[in-house]
Amino acid sequence: MGKGFYISKPLGFVLFGLGAGAVLTIFALSVVYVQEKRKNEVNARDGTRIVTTAAPHRTSAPSNEAWDKYRLPDALLPEYYNVTLWPRLVPDEEGMYIFTGKSGVVFTCLKETNLILIHSNELNFTLTSEMHHAKLTGLGGTSAPAILETWFQTQTQFMVIQLKRKLQVGKSYWLYTEFHGELSDNLGGFYRSEYTENDVKKVVATTQMQPTAARNVFPCFDEPSMKAVFHLTLLHPPGTVALSNGMELENIVISVLQTRFEPTEKMSTYLLAFVVSEFTNIRSPPEANILIRIWGRREAIESCQGDYALNVTFPILKYLENYYNTTYPLSKSDQIALPDFAAGAMENWGLVTYRELSLFYDPKVSSNEDKEWVVTVITHELAHMWFGNLVTMRWWNDLWLNEGFASYVSYLAADYVEPTWNIKDLMVQQQVQKAFDVDSLVSSHPLSSREDEVITPDQIDQLFDTITYSKVFIMCQKQLEITLLSSVVFNTVYTDLWKKLQEVVDADSSIQLPASINEIMNRWILQMGFPVVTIDTRTGSITQQHFLIHPEAVVDKPSDYNYEWFVPITWLKSGSNMGQHWLLTKTASYEPMKTDTDWLLANLNVTGYYRVNYDPQNWERLLTQLNSDHKVIPVLNRGQIIDDAFNLARADIINITLALRTTKYLYEEKEYIPWESAVRNLEYFFLMFDRTEVYGPLQAQPLFDHFKDITSNWTQKPPRYMDQYNQINAVSMACKTGVKGCSELTRMWYRQWMKNPDTNPYGKCFSKYLEYSIDPNLIRKQDITYAIVYIADNVIGQPLVWDFVRANWEHITKDFDDGSFFSGGLINGITKKFSTEFELQQLQRFKEDIAASSFTFDMQAIERAIEQTKANIKWISENKAQVMNWLIEQSD
Ligand SMILES: *[C@@H]1O[C@H](CO)[C@@H](O)[C@H](O)[C@H]1NC(C)=O
Ligand SMILES: *[C@@H]1O[C@H](CO)[C@@H](O)[C@H](O)[C@H]1NC(C)=O
Ligand SMILES: *[C@@H]1O[C@H](CO)[C@@H](O)[C@H](O)[C@H]1NC(C)=O
Ligand SMILES: *[C@@H]1O[C@H](CO)[C@@H](O)[C@H](O)[C@H]1NC(C)=O
Ligand SMILES: *[C@@H]1O[C@H](CO)[C@@H](O)[C@H](O)[C@H]1NC(C)=O
Ligand SMILES: *[C@@H]1O[C@H](CO)[C@@H](O)[C@H](O)[C@H]1NC(C)=O
Ligand SMILES: *[C@@H]1O[C@H](CO)[C@@H](O)[C@H](O)[C@H]1NC(C)=O
Ligand SMILES: [Zn+2]
């Protein structure tokens, strides 16, 4: 899924390793995929109602029968489907929204079998005249075996068709069914989204298939490598428009409208999409050789919110065509913004679906960050049109290839359309540091899983589902990428890519690597985590160690590589002397690292996926350099020094006061990246201490003054994009630490904003907002957690929210049955500041109350909150005095 399935900003990208002539560049791409937990509808209803008779449903004990295994057998291969669907946008007499469908699939028999297994879940089938749930016909003069028996295997989500005799190898057959299903509001499969326009309720029928919901819409071979062509037809009421992956070919008016679409490319089921809506669109001018349409609610489109997306899409597609050296394979590119959407966006081939926030940009109310989000989501999804859709992972365990590659390419394409933003610098900032955060826990996991470790729909969901999810991807410089992609491995596994890379490396004598691509990469993708490299400049020794943020954490997963990596170390000595060196063992000695006068800095521009520690003397020399002339050190590394230091301190590897001292030079710093790094790391201090206590060292005054200066007394936008971001840090840090003039300024801005109805859609007080948050008519389900957690972020809001949740959790759980994500994200957001015994007791009591009730709640989330609170109490007791002493010294 795109930034897909859960929005997630893809986070984490590392470029590592420069070959001798810099001919080969290996990028380790780390992507953290933040995502909400999607409700998984595996609990199929018992007994599916068939129009005429009840369908046999079986939930047998697990056996060795083919239908009890989750993976499809390899006996049958689909070729094409003919699917007609009719979503009803008004409820039936029982109050249910449904869709009806007719579907046929042509498949070829590859291995003799008398069994047809095809995915189907929560669909009710019409019986044929022969009293079966499907009809089988032989093609090309072949006669089809008669059906012996048909049933539904609920657990594995199969329709099972037992035949009287065997299918013939090499022959093709046509399997036809008629069925209906619910057009529910659960944001998966074929679902409905609702909104009001001019006080009239409108219903949209739309889809989200990835990863395993196509089977909830029509019977299909629902695995990514089971690619086929889809001929789709939609029936829909007059006044609505129907869209799908292919272009609309014809509209016929029967009693309803019938729209037939051009056949799709040969593609995976998870990329299918259909939408029926009253949306309107804006489109590219006729001279563009690809028809580009941006669809959405009439109001949004008419108020120009789709303009930015339309402006950037054509250049992005052109950039990507050039990048992949492959023309855009479809005749059109539709992008549609849906009022209800679980993920950030979904890369359905030819019809990309978005959450409104990921496609619409309104210059009146959207921030820079919103605009950047829009452009990076669009580039991410469009990057999938080639990598992901044209070239697809063979199975879900290699999902990281799809997502890692798309995330990486999204930055290149965004940089192309917004060249003044320096967005590639942000990539390191936004991604590497966040990837480090999740990957330094013992609960992390290797990037790549074995194919047989990801089998059930639940396990597949988990891949997107892990709250954050880190990935490493390797690529070589441009010509290598092209080699990879133009070879179009139709269904890829990562080892195919390594092979291609190795061929290129072997053919080029100027590329020197210490080991094969396979050996280098296996260490990064088959074991979790990453190293901290310690350089002792007194002796020239270099050591690597698995970096774990909790010092007492115990790793209980064995690794074939013993938690050692092949680490490409780039370094800079006193600003001039540069070099690179591969660390291939746990410890090594490397003479050029030895120095007792120069400072030495490693991991230049954070191109490697590792943290760095030094001997105390070198730390002192680096600090001296930062405090005298920080500009000698590259800006990305100034951010990284701060981030490494704070994390090494949290891991008990260096002294916390050393970490705090890396922020002292910020007095002179004007750049966004180091400031952002400091702000992020000091967040924990702001959580654990009173804001006034952290006032001393932060020195936000000079930055505030600087911005006042370059904005002509806050009347203009800072000219550079990065400065526009940093202005937010300047003002928020200044106000947090009590810089004079700051609160007056922001109060004035707030008054202006409140007065302007264009920019302020709410203008409501907090507790009202909270009440709204449990009313789905006012705030959409998808946004509730955000709404509540935002309020909890506020010092005054936090206790209100905690009381509110404790008083209303039964109601919350009952009405929003989307289970664990809702309560999990919520509990974490509300309790992160907890650091006293009293708060710990409250939490424990809350846990007992819930455990005693009959409600399902994410108990693990509560356990984690209790763990975090205990860790906070411990941190305060161990560090508070030392930190306070240091802070007091600074303010003297
Ligand atoms: C399918 O049949 C089951 C069992 O009769 C019923 O509960 C369910 O509502 C039906 N679904 C639809 C969409 O009609
Ligand atoms: C499927 O639909 C296509 C396009 O409408 C048509 O040419 C083909 O004959 C159909 N196949 C079957 C088996 O009905
Ligand atoms: C889209 O492009 C047009 C023409 O260049 C420009 O006038 C308009 O401001 C752009 N809109 C946005 C939102 O970028
Ligand atoms: C791009 O593709 C064309 C045609 O497939 C091929 O001839 C050309 O060499 C490719 N260019 C690069 C840079 O690989
Ligand atoms: C580091 O990145 C900056 C841009 O932020 C670039 O100008 C510089 O050349 C890079 N340095 C190295 C050694 O790659
Ligand atoms: C950390 O440094 C401070 C000040 O230099 C010192 O007082 C303290 O003992 C050090 N703590 C540790 C654990 O080394
Ligand atoms: C800056 O703006 C504020 C508020 O508009 C005003 O009170 C102040 O006099 C201005 N200062 C300067 C130096 O222009
Ligand atoms: Zn994606």
mmCIF file of C-alpha atoms in Angstrom, residues 2 227 245 265 267 271 313 316-317 320-321 324 326-330 332-335 346-354 377-392 402 406 409:
data_model
loop_
_atom_site.group_PDB
_atom_site.id
_atom_site.type_symbol
_atom_site.label_atom_id
_atom_site.label_comp_id
_atom_site.label_asym_id
_atom_site.label_seq_id
_atom_site.Cartn_x
_atom_site.Cartn_y
_atom_site.Cartn_z
ATOM 1 C CA GLY A 2 1.086 3.333 -0.446
ATOM 2 C CA LYS A 227 -1.791 -11.738 -12.022
ATOM 3 C CA ASN A 245 -8.526 1.002 -13.188
ATOM 4 C CA GLU A 265 -3.086 -4.640 -17.651
ATOM 5 C CA MET A 267 -2.063 -7.306 -12.643
ATOM 6 C CA LEU A 271 -4.596 -3.350 -7.160
ATOM 7 C CA THR A 313 0.975 14.978 -11.501
ATOM 8 C CA ILE A 316 5.846 13.624 -11.798
ATOM 9 C CA LEU A 317 4.716 11.049 -14.343
ATOM 10 C CA LEU A 320 9.141 8.737 -13.450
ATOM 11 C CA GLU A 321 8.861 7.633 -17.082
ATOM 12 C CA TYR A 324 12.306 4.037 -15.039
ATOM 13 C CA THR A 326 9.504 2.931 -19.318
ATOM 14 C CA THR A 327 6.480 4.814 -20.572
ATOM 15 C CA TYR A 328 3.456 5.066 -18.294
ATOM 16 C CA PRO A 329 1.661 1.899 -19.305
ATOM 17 C CA LEU A 330 -1.965 3.051 -19.015
ATOM 18 C CA LYS A 332 -5.154 7.498 -18.088
ATOM 19 C CA SER A 333 -4.260 8.351 -14.513
ATOM 20 C CA ASP A 334 -7.133 8.997 -12.121
ATOM 21 C CA GLN A 335 -6.574 10.146 -8.558
ATOM 22 C CA MET A 346 -3.543 3.272 -2.185
ATOM 23 C CA GLU A 347 -1.713 2.764 -5.462
ATOM 24 C CA ASN A 348 -4.507 1.015 -7.418
ATOM 25 C CA TRP A 349 -3.219 0.896 -10.953
ATOM 26 C CA GLY A 350 -4.769 3.771 -12.886
ATOM 27 C CA LEU A 351 -7.143 4.808 -10.094
ATOM 28 C CA VAL A 352 -5.193 5.864 -7.026
ATOM 29 C CA THR A 353 -7.363 6.400 -3.961
ATOM 30 C CA TYR A 354 -6.434 8.955 -1.292
ATOM 31 C CA VAL A 377 2.180 10.842 -1.095
ATOM 32 C CA ILE A 378 1.439 11.486 -4.768
ATOM 33 C CA THR A 379 5.023 10.715 -5.783
ATOM 34 C CA HIS A 380 5.011 7.596 -3.609
ATOM 35 C CA GLU A 381 1.803 6.280 -5.164
ATOM 36 C CA LEU A 382 2.808 7.147 -8.704
ATOM 37 C CA ALA A 383 6.205 5.511 -8.158
ATOM 38 C CA HIS A 384 4.237 2.308 -7.456
ATOM 39 C CA MET A 385 2.672 2.485 -10.933
ATOM 40 C CA TRP A 386 5.939 0.935 -12.067
ATOM 41 C CA PHE A 387 7.573 -0.599 -9.003
ATOM 42 C CA GLY A 388 4.835 -2.476 -7.214
ATOM 43 C CA ASN A 389 2.251 -2.624 -9.986
ATOM 44 C CA LEU A 390 4.264 -3.478 -13.079
ATOM 45 C CA VAL A 391 6.923 -5.288 -11.058
ATOM 46 C CA THR A 392 5.351 -6.901 -8.003
ATOM 47 C CA ASN A 402 7.675 -2.394 -2.884
ATOM 48 C CA ALA A 406 8.509 3.650 -3.699
ATOM 49 C CA VAL A 409 11.770 7.249 -5.424
#
